Amino acid sequence: MTYKCPAYSSDYNLIKERYSTLASTGCTAEFCQSGRVIHSDEPRVGENRAIEVVEREAEEFLRELHREKFFTSEDAFQHRLRYVLSEIRRTSVEGIIRETQETGLVGGNWTQTPRELEFGLQRAWRNARKCIMRSHCDDLRLCDLRGVKSSAKMAVELVRWMSHAYNGGNIVPTVFVFPPRTPNNRGPLIWNDQILAFAGYENADGSITGDPKNVQLTKDIIALGWFPPTLAARTRWDVLPVVVMAEGDLPVIIELPANLRRLVKIRHPKYETAFWRLDLKWVAFPALSRLGFDIGGVQYTATPFIGWFMDAEIGARDLADSFRYDVLPNVIKAMRLEEEALAENRAQMELNFAVYHSFLRDRITMSDSLTASAKWTRYDDEFEKKNGFRLPSDPYWVAPPQGSIIPVWHRGGAPNYQPKPMIARHVHDPAKAWQREKSSCSCTEIIYNSEV
């Protein structure tokens, strides 16, 4: 007989009452993947789904809208449901369904109103098991770019509206939504994991100048036609251009304007000379751009998302991780901590503080881990009080790296389930998708290089 925790069996029943269909978290009854960064069987966007699946997800999303009083009456809800189902059937085509790898009727799309779409984006963020910043989900804004059909136009509109959302450092959390993928196609894609990312140059001796995370992306963009700085001019902080690729179009390289490429110099108010010598920098905001949104059966594959950093993302991870910039040994030397006990702990603490201080000094929105965690736990508690169960959480991701001083660290187990709408990775690697298309089509290989 399998033991089941009484607290979580009651949670599970309530969750299933609310969400009749849950997406896979990658875990099974025999094997839990909660300790892994990426689970092997999580849903992706960019795949063909049977029409029955798309219809069911569309209906469930509309019912969620109905519970939230989006429709004035039951008749209004039923009228909208009938119209949506007819639109899905009208746009369905024959194709290979990814789940079964058999030919069948692939569910089409339906056109969500801007209000429906923005609600779906907010709910997808609230359902994001790996994000601690979800208490701000109701502040998320839609930048509706679904009318953009070409790569060149994607480049222009992305830069224009990204600058608006950055707002001179007073960041407005925004999702820039390009058209959804159509059946049997990949959908529009952005090659970069983040709009702002540093190049990673592999040197002849095997060392890396820049961000090791982006070595392959840097090679791919160079192969596409980007001319990086000369060997003598390369630095650790060269911001990569962005590559966008509309559905059925060639990729375009965007050189971002200066206001978006602005870097924050990491300084410490107490150890000014030491941090000046370290010459540490970071980009002003995160803008995730390789994730998509899965809303009511519609797959949005190009949805860059601008928000703000939490201090530990940079100070305890991006700059400090040994497989990224690995700066803690240099911080220890610059601060002359070699003889101190727990020198690495002290260096990480001071680096984290320096990051937070530097963003506040430059008047750029940033959260600290303690505040973000406190906001999240209050938000989750309020949700449980109202619904009887907690929001989905993957503890590996949600707990910031500072440990027990962070409130969420003490919460222990959390229900790790995945409702939709949801944020998901893409089935395809964009650079590899382009290589396949390039080798099988007769398109002219001209890369539009735009400095917007």
mmCIF file of C-alpha atoms in Angstrom, residues 272-427:
data_model
loop_
_atom_site.group_PDB
_atom_site.id
_atom_site.type_symbol
_atom_site.label_atom_id
_atom_site.label_comp_id
_atom_site.label_asym_id
_atom_site.label_seq_id
_atom_site.Cartn_x
_atom_site.Cartn_y
_atom_site.Cartn_z
ATOM 1 C CA GLU A 272 35.217 51.586 -2.956
ATOM 2 C CA THR A 273 38.784 50.966 -4.126
ATOM 3 C CA ALA A 274 38.492 47.179 -3.995
ATOM 4 C CA PHE A 275 35.322 47.111 -6.104
ATOM 5 C CA TRP A 276 36.635 49.745 -8.490
ATOM 6 C CA ARG A 277 39.590 47.441 -9.238
ATOM 7 C CA LEU A 278 37.290 44.463 -9.756
ATOM 8 C CA ASP A 279 35.506 46.311 -12.606
ATOM 9 C CA LEU A 280 32.257 44.363 -12.183
ATOM 10 C CA LYS A 281 29.139 45.258 -14.161
ATOM 11 C CA TRP A 282 25.732 43.903 -15.018
ATOM 12 C CA VAL A 283 22.835 44.674 -17.330
ATOM 13 C CA ALA A 284 20.065 46.887 -15.986
ATOM 14 C CA PHE A 285 17.137 44.475 -16.282
ATOM 15 C CA PRO A 286 16.244 40.852 -17.028
ATOM 16 C CA ALA A 287 14.156 40.183 -20.128
ATOM 17 C CA LEU A 288 13.562 36.459 -20.574
ATOM 18 C CA SER A 289 13.068 35.754 -24.247
ATOM 19 C CA ARG A 290 13.262 31.992 -24.885
ATOM 20 C CA LEU A 291 10.132 31.147 -22.880
ATOM 21 C CA GLY A 292 6.618 31.012 -24.302
ATOM 22 C CA PHE A 293 3.092 31.230 -22.920
ATOM 23 C CA ASP A 294 0.540 28.422 -23.234
ATOM 24 C CA ILE A 295 -2.907 30.003 -22.808
ATOM 25 C CA GLY A 296 -6.207 28.311 -23.567
ATOM 26 C CA GLY A 297 -4.668 25.981 -26.148
ATOM 27 C CA VAL A 298 -2.904 28.849 -27.952
ATOM 28 C CA GLN A 299 0.898 28.657 -28.011
ATOM 29 C CA TYR A 300 2.743 31.980 -27.971
ATOM 30 C CA THR A 301 6.349 31.157 -28.835
ATOM 31 C CA ALA A 302 7.900 34.655 -28.868
ATOM 32 C CA THR A 303 6.990 36.511 -25.695
ATOM 33 C CA PRO A 304 9.961 38.423 -24.238
ATOM 34 C CA PHE A 305 9.227 39.451 -20.669
ATOM 35 C CA ILE A 306 10.824 42.451 -18.945
ATOM 36 C CA GLY A 307 10.903 42.694 -15.153
ATOM 37 C CA TRP A 308 13.509 43.536 -12.572
ATOM 38 C CA PHE A 309 16.303 41.670 -10.859
ATOM 39 C CA MET A 310 16.446 40.278 -7.356
ATOM 40 C CA ASP A 311 19.851 40.987 -5.787
ATOM 41 C CA ALA A 312 20.839 37.332 -5.320
ATOM 42 C CA GLU A 313 20.250 36.546 -9.003
ATOM 43 C CA ILE A 314 23.311 38.623 -9.792
ATOM 44 C CA GLY A 315 25.384 38.681 -6.597
ATOM 45 C CA ALA A 316 24.960 35.062 -5.523
ATOM 46 C CA ARG A 317 24.499 33.454 -8.937
ATOM 47 C CA ASP A 318 25.407 35.215 -12.206
ATOM 48 C CA LEU A 319 28.624 36.810 -10.926
ATOM 49 C CA ALA A 320 29.492 34.265 -8.236
ATOM 50 C CA ASP A 321 28.700 30.826 -9.698
ATOM 51 C CA SER A 322 31.888 28.936 -10.549
ATOM 52 C CA PHE A 323 30.509 28.022 -13.981
ATOM 53 C CA ARG A 324 29.565 31.637 -14.763
ATOM 54 C CA TYR A 325 31.760 34.657 -13.927
ATOM 55 C CA ASP A 326 33.282 33.033 -10.814
ATOM 56 C CA VAL A 327 34.324 36.362 -9.257
ATOM 57 C CA LEU A 328 34.429 35.370 -5.554
ATOM 58 C CA PRO A 329 38.158 34.472 -5.583
ATOM 59 C CA ASN A 330 38.884 37.913 -7.002
ATOM 60 C CA VAL A 331 36.583 39.592 -4.473
ATOM 61 C CA ILE A 332 38.482 37.833 -1.685
ATOM 62 C CA LYS A 333 41.804 39.109 -3.047
ATOM 63 C CA ALA A 334 40.551 42.653 -3.651
ATOM 64 C CA MET A 335 39.163 42.860 -0.099
ATOM 65 C CA ARG A 336 42.266 41.112 1.320
ATOM 66 C CA LEU A 337 40.242 38.404 2.997
ATOM 67 C CA GLU A 338 42.639 35.512 2.245
ATOM 68 C CA GLU A 339 43.532 34.985 5.911
ATOM 69 C CA GLU A 340 39.988 35.320 7.238
ATOM 70 C CA ALA A 341 37.832 32.382 8.216
ATOM 71 C CA LEU A 342 34.738 32.021 6.032
ATOM 72 C CA ALA A 343 36.276 34.366 3.480
ATOM 73 C CA GLU A 344 34.044 33.098 0.659
ATOM 74 C CA ASN A 345 30.893 33.638 2.745
ATOM 75 C CA ARG A 346 31.968 37.187 3.546
ATOM 76 C CA ALA A 347 32.855 37.886 -0.081
ATOM 77 C CA GLN A 348 29.473 36.696 -1.324
ATOM 78 C CA MET A 349 27.630 38.753 1.300
ATOM 79 C CA GLU A 350 29.544 41.928 0.386
ATOM 80 C CA LEU A 351 29.126 41.288 -3.332
ATOM 81 C CA ASN A 352 25.375 40.844 -2.914
ATOM 82 C CA PHE A 353 25.167 44.073 -0.941
ATOM 83 C CA ALA A 354 27.245 45.888 -3.568
ATOM 84 C CA VAL A 355 24.874 44.752 -6.322
ATOM 85 C CA TYR A 356 21.810 45.981 -4.447
ATOM 86 C CA HIS A 357 23.491 49.263 -3.518
ATOM 87 C CA SER A 358 24.579 49.863 -7.132
ATOM 88 C CA PHE A 359 21.115 49.383 -8.631
ATOM 89 C CA LEU A 360 19.538 51.651 -6.028
ATOM 90 C CA ARG A 361 22.278 54.228 -6.611
ATOM 91 C CA ASP A 362 21.436 54.228 -10.329
ATOM 92 C CA ARG A 363 17.674 54.407 -9.593
ATOM 93 C CA ILE A 364 16.895 51.129 -11.329
ATOM 94 C CA THR A 365 14.142 48.910 -9.912
ATOM 95 C CA MET A 366 15.451 45.910 -7.961
ATOM 96 C CA SER A 367 14.144 43.608 -5.216
ATOM 97 C CA ASP A 368 16.116 42.133 -2.367
ATOM 98 C CA SER A 369 15.725 38.448 -1.533
ATOM 99 C CA LEU A 370 14.266 38.968 1.925
ATOM 100 C CA THR A 371 11.560 41.365 0.750
ATOM 101 C CA ALA A 372 10.715 39.236 -2.296
ATOM 102 C CA SER A 373 10.420 36.138 -0.125
ATOM 103 C CA ALA A 374 8.247 37.914 2.437
ATOM 104 C CA LYS A 375 5.939 39.213 -0.290
ATOM 105 C CA TRP A 376 5.693 35.754 -1.821
ATOM 106 C CA THR A 377 4.843 34.000 1.459
ATOM 107 C CA ARG A 378 2.137 36.577 2.259
ATOM 108 C CA TYR A 379 0.712 36.239 -1.246
ATOM 109 C CA ASP A 380 0.742 32.435 -1.016
ATOM 110 C CA ASP A 381 -0.851 32.523 2.449
ATOM 111 C CA GLU A 382 -3.652 34.770 1.179
ATOM 112 C CA PHE A 383 -4.217 32.421 -1.757
ATOM 113 C CA GLU A 384 -4.437 29.409 0.586
ATOM 114 C CA LYS A 385 -6.846 31.215 2.901
ATOM 115 C CA LYS A 386 -9.126 31.934 -0.054
ATOM 116 C CA ASN A 387 -8.790 28.608 -1.914
ATOM 117 C CA GLY A 388 -7.813 25.970 0.656
ATOM 118 C CA PHE A 389 -4.538 25.041 -1.061
ATOM 119 C CA ARG A 390 -1.272 26.742 -1.909
ATOM 120 C CA LEU A 391 0.021 27.936 -5.244
ATOM 121 C CA PRO A 392 2.317 25.545 -7.148
ATOM 122 C CA SER A 393 5.976 25.778 -6.143
ATOM 123 C CA ASP A 394 9.199 24.056 -7.092
ATOM 124 C CA PRO A 395 11.299 24.469 -3.918
ATOM 125 C CA TYR A 396 14.590 24.185 -5.826
ATOM 126 C CA TRP A 397 13.777 27.397 -7.679
ATOM 127 C CA VAL A 398 11.575 29.371 -5.300
ATOM 128 C CA ALA A 399 13.940 29.485 -2.302
ATOM 129 C CA PRO A 400 16.650 32.150 -2.818
ATOM 130 C CA PRO A 401 20.215 31.002 -2.139
ATOM 131 C CA GLN A 402 20.651 32.745 1.240
ATOM 132 C CA GLY A 403 19.032 29.900 3.186
ATOM 133 C CA SER A 404 17.296 30.154 6.534
ATOM 134 C CA ILE A 405 17.083 33.953 6.807
ATOM 135 C CA ILE A 406 14.627 33.836 3.888
ATOM 136 C CA PRO A 407 11.007 33.191 5.028
ATOM 137 C CA VAL A 408 10.145 30.829 2.169
ATOM 138 C CA TRP A 409 13.025 28.515 3.159
ATOM 139 C CA HIS A 410 11.119 27.466 6.299
ATOM 140 C CA ARG A 411 7.902 26.480 4.539
ATOM 141 C CA GLY A 412 9.111 22.973 3.748
ATOM 142 C CA GLY A 413 7.218 20.985 1.154
ATOM 143 C CA ALA A 414 4.880 22.733 -1.241
ATOM 144 C CA PRO A 415 2.369 21.344 -3.739
ATOM 145 C CA ASN A 416 4.355 21.061 -6.955
ATOM 146 C CA TYR A 417 1.618 20.890 -9.583
ATOM 147 C CA GLN A 418 1.244 22.719 -12.903
ATOM 148 C CA PRO A 419 -2.057 24.249 -14.001
ATOM 149 C CA LYS A 420 -2.543 26.179 -17.211
ATOM 150 C CA PRO A 421 -2.182 28.926 -18.418
ATOM 151 C CA MET A 422 1.547 28.373 -18.012
ATOM 152 C CA ILE A 423 4.979 29.615 -19.015
ATOM 153 C CA ALA A 424 6.969 26.968 -20.887
ATOM 154 C CA ARG A 425 10.187 26.388 -22.784
ATOM 155 C CA HIS A 426 10.137 25.852 -26.536
ATOM 156 C CA VAL A 427 10.416 22.457 -28.199
#
